[in-house]
Short mmCIF file of C-alpha atoms in Angstrom, two decimals:
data_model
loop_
_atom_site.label_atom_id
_atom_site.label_comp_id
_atom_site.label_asym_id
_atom_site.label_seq_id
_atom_site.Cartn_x
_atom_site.Cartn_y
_atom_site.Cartn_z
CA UNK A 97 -26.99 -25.59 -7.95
CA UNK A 98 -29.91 -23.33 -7.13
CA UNK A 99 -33.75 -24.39 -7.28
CA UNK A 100 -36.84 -22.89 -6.17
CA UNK A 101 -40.48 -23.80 -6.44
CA UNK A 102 -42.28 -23.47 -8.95
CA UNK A 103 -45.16 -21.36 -7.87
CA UNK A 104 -42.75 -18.80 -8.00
CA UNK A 105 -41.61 -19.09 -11.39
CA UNK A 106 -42.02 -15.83 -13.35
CA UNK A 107 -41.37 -14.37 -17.15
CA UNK A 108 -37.57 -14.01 -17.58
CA UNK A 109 -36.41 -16.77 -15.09
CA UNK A 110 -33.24 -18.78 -16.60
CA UNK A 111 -34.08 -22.32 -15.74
CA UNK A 112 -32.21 -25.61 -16.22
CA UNK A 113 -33.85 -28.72 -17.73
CA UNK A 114 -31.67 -32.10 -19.11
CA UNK A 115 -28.97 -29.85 -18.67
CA UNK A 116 -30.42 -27.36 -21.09
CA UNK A 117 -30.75 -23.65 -20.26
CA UNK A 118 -34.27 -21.88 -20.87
CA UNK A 119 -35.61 -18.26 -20.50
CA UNK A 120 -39.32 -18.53 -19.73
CA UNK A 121 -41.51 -16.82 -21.94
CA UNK A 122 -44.85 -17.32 -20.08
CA UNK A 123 -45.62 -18.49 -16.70
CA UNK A 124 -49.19 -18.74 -15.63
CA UNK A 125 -51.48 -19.84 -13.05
CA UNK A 126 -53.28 -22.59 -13.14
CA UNK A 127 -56.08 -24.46 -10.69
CA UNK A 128 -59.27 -26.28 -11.86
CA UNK A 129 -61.78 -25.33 -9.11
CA UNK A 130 -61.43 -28.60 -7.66
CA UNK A 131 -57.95 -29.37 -8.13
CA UNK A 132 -54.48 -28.73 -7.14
CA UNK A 133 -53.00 -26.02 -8.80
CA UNK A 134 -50.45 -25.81 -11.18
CA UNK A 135 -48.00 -23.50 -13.06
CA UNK A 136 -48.46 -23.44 -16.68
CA UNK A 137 -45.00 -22.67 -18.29
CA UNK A 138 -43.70 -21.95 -21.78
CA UNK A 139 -39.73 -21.36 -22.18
CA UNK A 140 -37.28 -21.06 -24.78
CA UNK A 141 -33.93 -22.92 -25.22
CA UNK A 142 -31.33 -20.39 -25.03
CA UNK A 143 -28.69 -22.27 -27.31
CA UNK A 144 -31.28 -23.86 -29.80
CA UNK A 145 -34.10 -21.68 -29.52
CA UNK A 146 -36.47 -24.87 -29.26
CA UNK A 147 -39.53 -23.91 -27.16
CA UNK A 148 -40.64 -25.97 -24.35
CA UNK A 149 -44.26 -25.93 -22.18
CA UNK A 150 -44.19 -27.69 -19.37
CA UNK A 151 -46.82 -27.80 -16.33
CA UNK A 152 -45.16 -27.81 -12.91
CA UNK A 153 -47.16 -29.02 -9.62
CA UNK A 154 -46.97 -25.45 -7.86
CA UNK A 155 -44.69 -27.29 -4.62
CA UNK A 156 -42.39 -28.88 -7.37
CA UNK A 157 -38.68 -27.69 -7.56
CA UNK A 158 -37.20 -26.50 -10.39
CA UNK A 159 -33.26 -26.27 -11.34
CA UNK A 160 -32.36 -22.07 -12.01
CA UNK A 161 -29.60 -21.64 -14.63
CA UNK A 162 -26.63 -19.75 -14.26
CA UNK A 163 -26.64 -17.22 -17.05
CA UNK A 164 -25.59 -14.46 -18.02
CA UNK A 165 -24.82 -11.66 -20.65
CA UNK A 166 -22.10 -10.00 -21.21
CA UNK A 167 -21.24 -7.09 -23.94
CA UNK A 168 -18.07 -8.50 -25.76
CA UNK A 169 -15.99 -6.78 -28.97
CA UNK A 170 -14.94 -9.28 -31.33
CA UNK A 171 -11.29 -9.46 -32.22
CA UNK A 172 -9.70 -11.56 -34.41
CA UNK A 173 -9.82 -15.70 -35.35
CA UNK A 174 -7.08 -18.01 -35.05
CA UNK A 175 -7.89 -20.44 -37.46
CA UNK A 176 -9.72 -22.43 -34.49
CA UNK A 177 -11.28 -19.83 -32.29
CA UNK A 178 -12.88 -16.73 -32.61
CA UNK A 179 -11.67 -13.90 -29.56
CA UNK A 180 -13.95 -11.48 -28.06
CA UNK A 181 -12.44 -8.74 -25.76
CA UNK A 182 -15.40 -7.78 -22.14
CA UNK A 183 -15.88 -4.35 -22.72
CA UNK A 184 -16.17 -4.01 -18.60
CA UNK A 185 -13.51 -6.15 -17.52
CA UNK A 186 -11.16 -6.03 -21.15
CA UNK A 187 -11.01 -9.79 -20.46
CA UNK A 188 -10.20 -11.66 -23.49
CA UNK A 189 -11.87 -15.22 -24.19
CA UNK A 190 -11.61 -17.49 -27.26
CA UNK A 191 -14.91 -19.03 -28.51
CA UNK A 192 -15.06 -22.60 -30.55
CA UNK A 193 -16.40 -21.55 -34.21
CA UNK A 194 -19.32 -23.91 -33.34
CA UNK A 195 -20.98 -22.40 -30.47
CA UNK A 196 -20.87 -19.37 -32.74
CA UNK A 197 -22.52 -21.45 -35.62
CA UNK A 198 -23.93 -19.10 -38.18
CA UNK A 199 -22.66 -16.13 -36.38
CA UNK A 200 -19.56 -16.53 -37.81
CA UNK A 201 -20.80 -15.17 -41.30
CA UNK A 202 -21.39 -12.05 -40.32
CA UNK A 203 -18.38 -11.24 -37.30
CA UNK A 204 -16.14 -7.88 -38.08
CA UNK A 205 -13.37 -6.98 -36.65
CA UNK A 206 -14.17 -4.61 -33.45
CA UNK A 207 -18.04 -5.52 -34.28
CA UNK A 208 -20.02 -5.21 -30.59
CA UNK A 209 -22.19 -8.51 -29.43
CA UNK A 210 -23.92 -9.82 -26.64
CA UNK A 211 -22.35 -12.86 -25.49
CA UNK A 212 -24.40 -15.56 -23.22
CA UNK A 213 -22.74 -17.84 -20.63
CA UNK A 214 -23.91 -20.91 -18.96
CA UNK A 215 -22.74 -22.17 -16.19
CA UNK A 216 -19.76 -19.75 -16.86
CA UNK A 217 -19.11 -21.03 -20.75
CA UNK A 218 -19.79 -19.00 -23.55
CA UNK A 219 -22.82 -20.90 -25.60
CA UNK A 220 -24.58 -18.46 -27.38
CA UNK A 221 -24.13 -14.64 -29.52
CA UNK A 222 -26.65 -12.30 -29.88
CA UNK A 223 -24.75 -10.18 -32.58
CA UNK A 224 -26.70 -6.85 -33.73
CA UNK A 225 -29.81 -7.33 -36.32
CA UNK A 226 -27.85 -5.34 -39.29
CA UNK A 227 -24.26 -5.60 -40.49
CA UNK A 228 -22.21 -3.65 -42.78
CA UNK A 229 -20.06 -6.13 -44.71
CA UNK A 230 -17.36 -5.44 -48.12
CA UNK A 231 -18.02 -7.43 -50.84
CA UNK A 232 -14.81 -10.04 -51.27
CA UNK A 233 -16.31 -11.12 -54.93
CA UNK A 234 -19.07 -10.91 -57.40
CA UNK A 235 -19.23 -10.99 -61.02
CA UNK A 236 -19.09 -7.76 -62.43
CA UNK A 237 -22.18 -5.52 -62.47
CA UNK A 238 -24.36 -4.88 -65.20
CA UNK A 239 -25.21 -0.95 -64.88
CA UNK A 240 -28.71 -0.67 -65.55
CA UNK A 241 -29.62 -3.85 -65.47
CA UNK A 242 -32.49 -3.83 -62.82
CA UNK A 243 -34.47 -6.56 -63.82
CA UNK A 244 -37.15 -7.83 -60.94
CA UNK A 245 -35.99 -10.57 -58.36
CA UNK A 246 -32.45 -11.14 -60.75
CA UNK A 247 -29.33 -11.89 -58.30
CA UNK A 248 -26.31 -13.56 -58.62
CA UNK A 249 -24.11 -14.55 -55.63
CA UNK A 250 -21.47 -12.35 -53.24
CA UNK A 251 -19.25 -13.92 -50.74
CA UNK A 252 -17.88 -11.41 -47.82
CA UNK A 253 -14.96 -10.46 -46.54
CA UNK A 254 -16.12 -12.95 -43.90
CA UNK A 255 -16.66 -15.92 -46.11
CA UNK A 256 -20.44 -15.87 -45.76
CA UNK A 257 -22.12 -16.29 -49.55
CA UNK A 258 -25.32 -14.00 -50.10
CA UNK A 259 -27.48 -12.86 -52.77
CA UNK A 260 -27.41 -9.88 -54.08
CA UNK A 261 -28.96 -7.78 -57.31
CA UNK A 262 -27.15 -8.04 -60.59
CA UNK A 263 -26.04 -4.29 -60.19
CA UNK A 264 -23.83 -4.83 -56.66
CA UNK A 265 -19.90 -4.28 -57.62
CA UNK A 266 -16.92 -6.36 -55.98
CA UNK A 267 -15.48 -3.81 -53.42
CA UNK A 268 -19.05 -2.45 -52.61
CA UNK A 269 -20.25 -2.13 -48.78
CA UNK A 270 -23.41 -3.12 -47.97
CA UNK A 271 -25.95 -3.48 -45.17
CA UNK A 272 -27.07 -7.06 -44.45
CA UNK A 273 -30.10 -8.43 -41.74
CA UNK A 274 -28.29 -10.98 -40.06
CA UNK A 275 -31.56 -12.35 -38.77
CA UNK A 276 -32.49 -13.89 -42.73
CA UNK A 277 -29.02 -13.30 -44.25
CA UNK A 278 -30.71 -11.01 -46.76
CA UNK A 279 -29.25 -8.00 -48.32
CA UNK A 280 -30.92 -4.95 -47.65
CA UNK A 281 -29.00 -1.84 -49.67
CA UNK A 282 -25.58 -0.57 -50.66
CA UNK A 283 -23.94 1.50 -48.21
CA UNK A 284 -21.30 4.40 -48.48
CA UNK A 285 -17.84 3.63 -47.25
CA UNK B 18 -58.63 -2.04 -13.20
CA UNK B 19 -59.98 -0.61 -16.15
CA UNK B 20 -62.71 2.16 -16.19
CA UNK B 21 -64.60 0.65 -18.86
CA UNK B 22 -64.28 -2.97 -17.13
CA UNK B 23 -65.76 -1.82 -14.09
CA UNK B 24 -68.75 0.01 -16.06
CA UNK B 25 -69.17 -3.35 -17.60
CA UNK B 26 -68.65 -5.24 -14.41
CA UNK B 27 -71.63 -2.96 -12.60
CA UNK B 28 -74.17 -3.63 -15.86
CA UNK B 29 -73.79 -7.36 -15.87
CA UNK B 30 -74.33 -7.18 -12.18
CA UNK B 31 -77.63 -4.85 -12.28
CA UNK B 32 -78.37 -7.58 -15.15
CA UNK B 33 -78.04 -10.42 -12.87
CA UNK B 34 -79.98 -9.41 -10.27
CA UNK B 35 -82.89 -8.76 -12.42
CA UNK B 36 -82.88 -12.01 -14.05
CA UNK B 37 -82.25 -13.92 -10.48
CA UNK B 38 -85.59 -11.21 -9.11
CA UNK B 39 -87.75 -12.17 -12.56
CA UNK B 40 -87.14 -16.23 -11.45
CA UNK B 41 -88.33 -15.72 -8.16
CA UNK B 42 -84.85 -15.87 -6.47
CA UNK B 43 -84.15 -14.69 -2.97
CA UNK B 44 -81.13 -12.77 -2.44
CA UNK B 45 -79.57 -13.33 0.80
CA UNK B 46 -76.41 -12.55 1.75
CA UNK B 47 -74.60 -14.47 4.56
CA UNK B 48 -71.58 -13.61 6.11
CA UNK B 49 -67.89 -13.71 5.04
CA UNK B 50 -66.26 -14.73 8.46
CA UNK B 51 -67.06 -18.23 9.33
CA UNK B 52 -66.37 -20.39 12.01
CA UNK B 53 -64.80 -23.14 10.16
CA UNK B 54 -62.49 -23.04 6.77
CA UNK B 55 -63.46 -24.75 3.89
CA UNK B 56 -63.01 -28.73 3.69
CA UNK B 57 -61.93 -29.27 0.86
CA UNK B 58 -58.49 -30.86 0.02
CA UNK B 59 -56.90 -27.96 -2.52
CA UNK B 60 -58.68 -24.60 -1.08
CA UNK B 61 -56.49 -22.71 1.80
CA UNK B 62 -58.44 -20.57 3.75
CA UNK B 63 -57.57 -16.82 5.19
CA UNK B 64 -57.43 -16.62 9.23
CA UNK B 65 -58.90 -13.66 11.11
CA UNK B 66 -58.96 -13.50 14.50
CA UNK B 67 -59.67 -17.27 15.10
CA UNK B 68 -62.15 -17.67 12.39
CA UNK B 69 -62.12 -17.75 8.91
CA UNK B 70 -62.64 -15.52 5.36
CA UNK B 71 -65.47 -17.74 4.05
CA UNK B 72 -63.99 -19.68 0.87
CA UNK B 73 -67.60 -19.44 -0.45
CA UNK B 74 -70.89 -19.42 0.83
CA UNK B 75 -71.85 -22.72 0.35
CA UNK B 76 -72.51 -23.63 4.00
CA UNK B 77 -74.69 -20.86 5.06
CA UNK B 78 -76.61 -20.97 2.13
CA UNK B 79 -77.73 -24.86 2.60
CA UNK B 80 -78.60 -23.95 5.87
CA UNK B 81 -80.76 -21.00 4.23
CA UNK B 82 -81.87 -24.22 1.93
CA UNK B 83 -82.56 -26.16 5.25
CA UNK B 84 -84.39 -23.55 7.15
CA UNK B 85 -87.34 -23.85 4.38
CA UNK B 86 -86.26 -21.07 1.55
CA UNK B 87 -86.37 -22.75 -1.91
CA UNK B 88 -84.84 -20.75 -4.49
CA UNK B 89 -82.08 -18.30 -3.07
CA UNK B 90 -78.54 -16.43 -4.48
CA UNK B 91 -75.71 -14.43 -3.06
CA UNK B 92 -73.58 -12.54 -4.53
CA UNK B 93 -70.71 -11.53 -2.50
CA UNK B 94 -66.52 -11.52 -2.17
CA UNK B 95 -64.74 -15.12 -1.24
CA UNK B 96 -61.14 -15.69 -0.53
CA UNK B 97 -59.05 -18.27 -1.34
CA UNK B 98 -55.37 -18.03 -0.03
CA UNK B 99 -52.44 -19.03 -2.38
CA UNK B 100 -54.30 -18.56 -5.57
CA UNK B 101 -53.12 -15.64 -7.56
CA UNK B 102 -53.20 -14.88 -11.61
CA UNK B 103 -54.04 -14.19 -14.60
CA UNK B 104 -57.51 -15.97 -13.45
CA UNK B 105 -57.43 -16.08 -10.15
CA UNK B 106 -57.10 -13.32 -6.78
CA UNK B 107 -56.72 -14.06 -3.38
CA UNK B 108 -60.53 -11.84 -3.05
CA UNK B 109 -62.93 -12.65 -6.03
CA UNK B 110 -66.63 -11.90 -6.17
CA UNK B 111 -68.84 -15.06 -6.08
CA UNK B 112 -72.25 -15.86 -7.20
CA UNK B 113 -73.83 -18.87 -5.59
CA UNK B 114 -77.48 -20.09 -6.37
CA UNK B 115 -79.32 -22.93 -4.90
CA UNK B 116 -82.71 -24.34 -6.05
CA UNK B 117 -84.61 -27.12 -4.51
CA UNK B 118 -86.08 -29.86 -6.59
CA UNK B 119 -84.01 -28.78 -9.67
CA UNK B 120 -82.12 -31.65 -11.31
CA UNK B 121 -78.42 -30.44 -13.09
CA UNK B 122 -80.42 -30.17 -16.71
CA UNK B 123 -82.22 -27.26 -15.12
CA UNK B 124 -79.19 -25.54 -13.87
CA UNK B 125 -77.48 -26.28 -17.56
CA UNK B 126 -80.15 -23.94 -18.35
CA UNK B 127 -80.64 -21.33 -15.87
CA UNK B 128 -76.51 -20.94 -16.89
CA UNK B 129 -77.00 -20.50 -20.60
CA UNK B 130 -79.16 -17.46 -19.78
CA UNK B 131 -77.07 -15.25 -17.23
CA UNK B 132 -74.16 -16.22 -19.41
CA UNK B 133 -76.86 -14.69 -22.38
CA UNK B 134 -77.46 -11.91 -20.11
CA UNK B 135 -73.86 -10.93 -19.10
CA UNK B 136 -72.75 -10.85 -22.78
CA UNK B 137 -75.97 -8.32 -23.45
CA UNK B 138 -75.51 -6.30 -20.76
CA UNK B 139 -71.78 -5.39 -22.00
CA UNK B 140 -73.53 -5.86 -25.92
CA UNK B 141 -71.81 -8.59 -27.15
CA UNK B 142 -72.99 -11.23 -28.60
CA UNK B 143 -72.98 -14.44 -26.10
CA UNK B 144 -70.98 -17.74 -27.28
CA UNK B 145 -74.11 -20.24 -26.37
CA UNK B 146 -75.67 -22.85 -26.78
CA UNK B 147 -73.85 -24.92 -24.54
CA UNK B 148 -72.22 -28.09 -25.80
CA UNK B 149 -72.38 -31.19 -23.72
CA UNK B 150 -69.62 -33.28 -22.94
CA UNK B 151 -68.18 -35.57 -19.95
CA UNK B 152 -64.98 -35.59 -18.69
CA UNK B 153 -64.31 -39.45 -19.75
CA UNK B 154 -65.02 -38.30 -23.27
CA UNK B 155 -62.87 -35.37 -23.13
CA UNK B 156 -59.56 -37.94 -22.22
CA UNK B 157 -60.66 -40.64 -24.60
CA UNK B 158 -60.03 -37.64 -27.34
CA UNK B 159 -56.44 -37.57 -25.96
CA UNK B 160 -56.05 -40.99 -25.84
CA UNK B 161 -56.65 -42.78 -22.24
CA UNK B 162 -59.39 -44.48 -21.05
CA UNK B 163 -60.06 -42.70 -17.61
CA UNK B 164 -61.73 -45.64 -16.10
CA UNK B 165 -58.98 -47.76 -16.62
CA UNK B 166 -56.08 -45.27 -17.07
CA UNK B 167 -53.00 -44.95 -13.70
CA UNK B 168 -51.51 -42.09 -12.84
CA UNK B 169 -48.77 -42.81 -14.84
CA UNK B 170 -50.39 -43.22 -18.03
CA UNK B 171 -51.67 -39.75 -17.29
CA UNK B 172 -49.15 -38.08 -16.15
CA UNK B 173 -45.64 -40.02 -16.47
CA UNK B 174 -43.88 -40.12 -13.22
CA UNK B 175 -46.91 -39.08 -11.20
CA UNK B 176 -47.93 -41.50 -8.51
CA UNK B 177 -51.28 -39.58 -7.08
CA UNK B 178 -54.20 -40.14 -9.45
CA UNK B 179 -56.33 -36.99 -8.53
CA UNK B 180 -52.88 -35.37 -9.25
CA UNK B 181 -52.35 -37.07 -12.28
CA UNK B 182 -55.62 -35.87 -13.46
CA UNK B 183 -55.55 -32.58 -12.93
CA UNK B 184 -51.96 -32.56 -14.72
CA UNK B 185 -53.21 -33.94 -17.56
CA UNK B 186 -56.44 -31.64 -17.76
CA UNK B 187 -54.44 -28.21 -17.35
CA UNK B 188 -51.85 -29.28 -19.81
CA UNK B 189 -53.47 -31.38 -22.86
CA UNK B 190 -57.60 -30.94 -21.98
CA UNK B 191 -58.44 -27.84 -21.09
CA UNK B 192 -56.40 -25.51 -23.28
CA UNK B 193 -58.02 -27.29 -26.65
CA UNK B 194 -61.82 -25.99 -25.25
CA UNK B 195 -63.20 -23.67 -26.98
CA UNK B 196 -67.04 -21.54 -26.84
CA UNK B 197 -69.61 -22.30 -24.13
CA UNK B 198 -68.93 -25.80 -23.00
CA UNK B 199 -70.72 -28.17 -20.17
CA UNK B 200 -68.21 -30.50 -18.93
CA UNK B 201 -69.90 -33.57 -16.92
CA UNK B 202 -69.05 -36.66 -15.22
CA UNK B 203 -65.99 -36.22 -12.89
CA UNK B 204 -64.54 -38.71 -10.97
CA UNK B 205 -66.16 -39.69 -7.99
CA UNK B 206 -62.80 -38.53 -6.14
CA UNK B 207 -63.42 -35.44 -6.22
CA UNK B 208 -66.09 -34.01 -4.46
CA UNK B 209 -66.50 -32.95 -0.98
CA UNK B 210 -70.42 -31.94 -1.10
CA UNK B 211 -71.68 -33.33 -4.27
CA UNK B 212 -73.79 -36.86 -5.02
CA UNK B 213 -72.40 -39.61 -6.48
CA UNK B 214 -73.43 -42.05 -9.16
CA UNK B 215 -72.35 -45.74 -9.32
CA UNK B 216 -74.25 -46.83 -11.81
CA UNK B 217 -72.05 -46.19 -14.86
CA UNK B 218 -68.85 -47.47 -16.18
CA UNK B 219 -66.97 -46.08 -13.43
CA UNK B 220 -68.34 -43.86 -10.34
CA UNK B 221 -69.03 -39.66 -11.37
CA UNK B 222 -70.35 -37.00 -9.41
CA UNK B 223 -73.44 -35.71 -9.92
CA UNK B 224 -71.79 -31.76 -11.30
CA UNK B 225 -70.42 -30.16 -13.87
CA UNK B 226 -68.64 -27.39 -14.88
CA UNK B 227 -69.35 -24.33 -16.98
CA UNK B 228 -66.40 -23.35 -19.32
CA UNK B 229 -66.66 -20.02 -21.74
CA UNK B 230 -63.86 -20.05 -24.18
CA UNK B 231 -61.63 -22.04 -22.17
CA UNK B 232 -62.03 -20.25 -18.71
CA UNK B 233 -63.61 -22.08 -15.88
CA UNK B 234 -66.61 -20.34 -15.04
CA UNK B 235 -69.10 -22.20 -12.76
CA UNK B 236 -69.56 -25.99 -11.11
CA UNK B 237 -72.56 -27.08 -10.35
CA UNK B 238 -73.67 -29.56 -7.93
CA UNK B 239 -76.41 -32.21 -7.16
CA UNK B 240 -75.93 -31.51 -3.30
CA UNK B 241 -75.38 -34.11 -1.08
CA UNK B 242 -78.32 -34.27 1.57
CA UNK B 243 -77.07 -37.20 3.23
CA UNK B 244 -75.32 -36.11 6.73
CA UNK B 245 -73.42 -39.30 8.03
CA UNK B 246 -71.76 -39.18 4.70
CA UNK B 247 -71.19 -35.49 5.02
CA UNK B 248 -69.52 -36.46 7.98
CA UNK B 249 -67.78 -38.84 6.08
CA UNK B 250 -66.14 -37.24 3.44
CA UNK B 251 -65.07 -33.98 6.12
CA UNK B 252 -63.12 -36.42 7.63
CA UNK B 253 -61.23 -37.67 4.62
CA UNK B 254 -60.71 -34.04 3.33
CA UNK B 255 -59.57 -33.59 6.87
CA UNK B 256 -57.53 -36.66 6.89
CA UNK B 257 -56.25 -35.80 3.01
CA UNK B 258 -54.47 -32.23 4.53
CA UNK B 259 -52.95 -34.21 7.37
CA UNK B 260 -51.39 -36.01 5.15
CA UNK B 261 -50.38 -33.31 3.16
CA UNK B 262 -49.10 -31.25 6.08
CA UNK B 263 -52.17 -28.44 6.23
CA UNK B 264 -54.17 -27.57 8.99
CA UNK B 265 -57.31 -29.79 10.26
CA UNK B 266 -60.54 -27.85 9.67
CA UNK B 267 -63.29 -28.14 12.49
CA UNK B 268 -66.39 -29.63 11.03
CA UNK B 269 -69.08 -27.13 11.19
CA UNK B 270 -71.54 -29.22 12.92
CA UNK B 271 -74.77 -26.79 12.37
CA UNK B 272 -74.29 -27.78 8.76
CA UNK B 273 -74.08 -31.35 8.96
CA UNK B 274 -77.01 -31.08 10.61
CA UNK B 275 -78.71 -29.02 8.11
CA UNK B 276 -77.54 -31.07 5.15
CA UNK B 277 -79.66 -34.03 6.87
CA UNK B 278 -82.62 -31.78 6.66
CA UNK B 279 -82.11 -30.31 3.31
CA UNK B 280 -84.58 -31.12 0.34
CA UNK B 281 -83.18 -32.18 -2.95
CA UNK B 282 -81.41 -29.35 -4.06
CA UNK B 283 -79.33 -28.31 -6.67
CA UNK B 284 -76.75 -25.24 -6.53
CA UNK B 285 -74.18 -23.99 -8.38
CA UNK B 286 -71.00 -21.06 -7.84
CA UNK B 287 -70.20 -18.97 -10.61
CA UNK B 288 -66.94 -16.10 -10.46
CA UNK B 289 -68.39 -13.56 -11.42
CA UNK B 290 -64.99 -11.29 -11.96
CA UNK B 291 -64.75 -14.27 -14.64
CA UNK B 292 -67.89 -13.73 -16.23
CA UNK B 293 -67.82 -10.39 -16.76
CA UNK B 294 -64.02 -11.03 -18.00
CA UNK B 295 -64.85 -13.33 -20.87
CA UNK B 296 -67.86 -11.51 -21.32
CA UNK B 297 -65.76 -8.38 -22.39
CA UNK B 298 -63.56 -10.77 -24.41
CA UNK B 299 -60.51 -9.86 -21.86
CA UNK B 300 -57.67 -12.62 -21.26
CA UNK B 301 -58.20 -12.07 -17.24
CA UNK B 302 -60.00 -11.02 -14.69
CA UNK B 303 -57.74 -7.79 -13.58
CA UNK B 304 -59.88 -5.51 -15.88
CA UNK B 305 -62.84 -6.25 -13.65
CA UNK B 306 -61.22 -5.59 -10.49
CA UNK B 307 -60.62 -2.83 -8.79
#
């Protein structure tokens, strides 16, 4: 386990705190003109996204995380986990459905994410911000009917459930923010 | 460095000097390498060639005091190892005025104008009047009695009360201030060259400081003329970075001797790379620096 002081903590460090891993966001210096000084430091939990300020004593010692990110292709799921393929190495790994939590909804086969690692573990998935996903079911569309704000509901070929407007057929591809889980348009296939 | 921060930066100093010439001020500048580094416990001090980069110009300019000149400024570059930020660079430009027989009120207001004049001179409109408040007050807002309060009820885990403190004011005091604030009453612990004042609810210093939307601008000082105490408190700053494994700082003995001799003075350090910084409405002092 790494540490080093905190006066040299900087934007981007990985850091380790209760066993949690953070990216700092901010790191500034602090020193009242008659006091010690300090470093002023705002992070963000890399699993839960929960931010965290904290004010280190600038000859305090911090834990550094070991992270990193890897580019992974996802494969296939087994029922239990869901495999990714390293693009680099073409090593294969099998990830428990929660770590991926909400992910899940939107993974493809041969879809390309960025996959975190702690401490050598896979914790976290950055997939990309839009998705192009078949619709599984839907009731059937009402041509012309446009009316504001109507929807009914779609579920994927992945499972996931969204809303979409009454005019979206079963079959239909379409281009989904994975960031709100909103539909954004119909797509050509 | 920004072009238009260092137009602004040479305005608001043209500006200052004419106010400081139009109060009857005395510019003299003293020199930046010193005998001795500074004493006080947190400041770290540049070597050159078995002297020292002045950490300000306090000392010389109490001797100035001393030698019979009653109203007197300098403006002038200080350096402060270990310090470097958004706020704060190794070299910074200082502005230090003294003024004998002035009481802190006075200096409260002498403050509220430059700050009025920096603000003009870069034409925007200045963030004063000054509010009052003490430091005691300040905590009580976040819940602890300072007079009573341990280092651990300010800062969990923290055994050192000055440390404690300071924790507590950089992460839960200082980043709620807001506008052109006059923060008075510290604790008595801190202060190397300031009075004192017992008879309160706990023992202050006689300063305070000058925040402008939230950045430490100036501290001001009801100065100590008192030299055996001067002596005094040297040797507990001295004793304070044995303990904390920095060097011991020779005691500048021409300025004990001058504090004895001083009048009742007040004087007060403002950064002026700050000033000019908040004055422009920037969020640190690199536009102002070259």
């Amino acid at each position: 386990m790494s540490t080093q002081s905190a006066g040299d903590i900087k934007k981007g460090m990985k850091l380790q705190i209760d066993g949690w891993p953070y990216t700092v966001t901010e790191a500034q210096f602090v020193k009242p003109g008659k006091g010690q000084a300090f470093q002023r430091v705002k992070m963000k939990n890399l699993i839960t996204g929960a931010t965290l300020d904290r004010t280190y004593k600038i000859v305090e010692k911090v834990e550094t995380a070991d992270i990193s990110e890897h580019e992974m292709q996802y494969l296939y799921n087994d029922g239990e986990q869901f495999h990714f393929m390293n693009t680099e190495t073409f090593e294969q790994i099998g990830i428990d459905a929660k770590v991926l939590s909400d992910a899940t909804d939107w993974l493809l086969e041969e879809m390309m994410c960025q996959v975190l690692f702690f401490n050598g573990k896979p914790v976290n998935i950055d997939l990309p911000n839009f998705v192009e996903l078949q619709i599984e079911y839907t009731e059937p569309g009402m041509k012309g009917n446009t009316a504001q704000g109507a929807t009914k509901t779609a579920r994927m070929t992945t499972g996931a459930e969204i809303q979409v407007p009454l005019f979206i057929d079963q079959g239909e591809w379409l281009r989904i923010d994975t960031r709100t889980g909103q539909y954004v348009e119909r797509v050509k296939k | 460095m920004s072009p238009d921060g260092l137009r602004a930066r040479a305005r608001v100093l043209h500006a200052l000097r004419g106010w400081f010439a139009d109060h009857g001020y005395l510019e003299v500048p003293t020199p930046t390498v010193v005998p001795t580094g500074a004493l006080e416990e947190h400041l770290h001090p540049l070597r050159v060639e078995g002297a020292f980069l002045r950490t300000s110009p306090e000392l010389a300019l109490k001797r100035v005091v001393a030698a019979g000149l009653p109203r007197i400024y300098e403006i002038g570059p200080c350096y402060r190892g270990r310090e470097q930020g958004d706020w704060h660079a190794t070299e910074f430009l200082m502005l230090e005025w003294y003024r004998v027989g002035a009481g802190l009120p006075d200096l409260m207001e002498e403050v509220g104008e430059l700050v009025d004049v920096a603000f003009t001179a870069v034409g925007r409109s200045s963030p004063t009047p000054f509010v009052r408040r003490t430091v005691r007050e300040l905590f009580a807002e976040d819940g602890v009695d300072l007079a009573t309060a341990t280092p651990d009820e300010l800062r969990p885990g923290e055994t050192d009360w000055d440390t404690a403190f300071f924790a507590r004011w950089v992460d839960r005091i200082e980043p709620r201030f807001r506008g052109a604030l006059f923060v008075e009453d510290w604790p008595a612990t801190q202060s190397a060259l300031a009075q004192v004042r017992t008879d309160g609810p706990w023992p202050v210093t006689q300063r305070f400081e000058a925040y402008v939307d939230g950045v430490e601008l100036a501290n001001a000082f009801l100065e100590l003329t008192d030299a055996p105490e001067q002596r005094r408190r040297f040797a507990e700053a001295n004793a304070k970075r044995a303990a904390a494994g920095e060097a011991h700082n020779p005691v500048d003995e021409a300025f004990v001797e001058a504090v004895g001799r001083m009048p009742p003075t007040a004087g007060i350090a403002l950064g002026v790379d700050r000033l000019v910084a908040v004055a422009l409405g920037e969020r640190g002092i690199a536009c102002a620096r070259v």
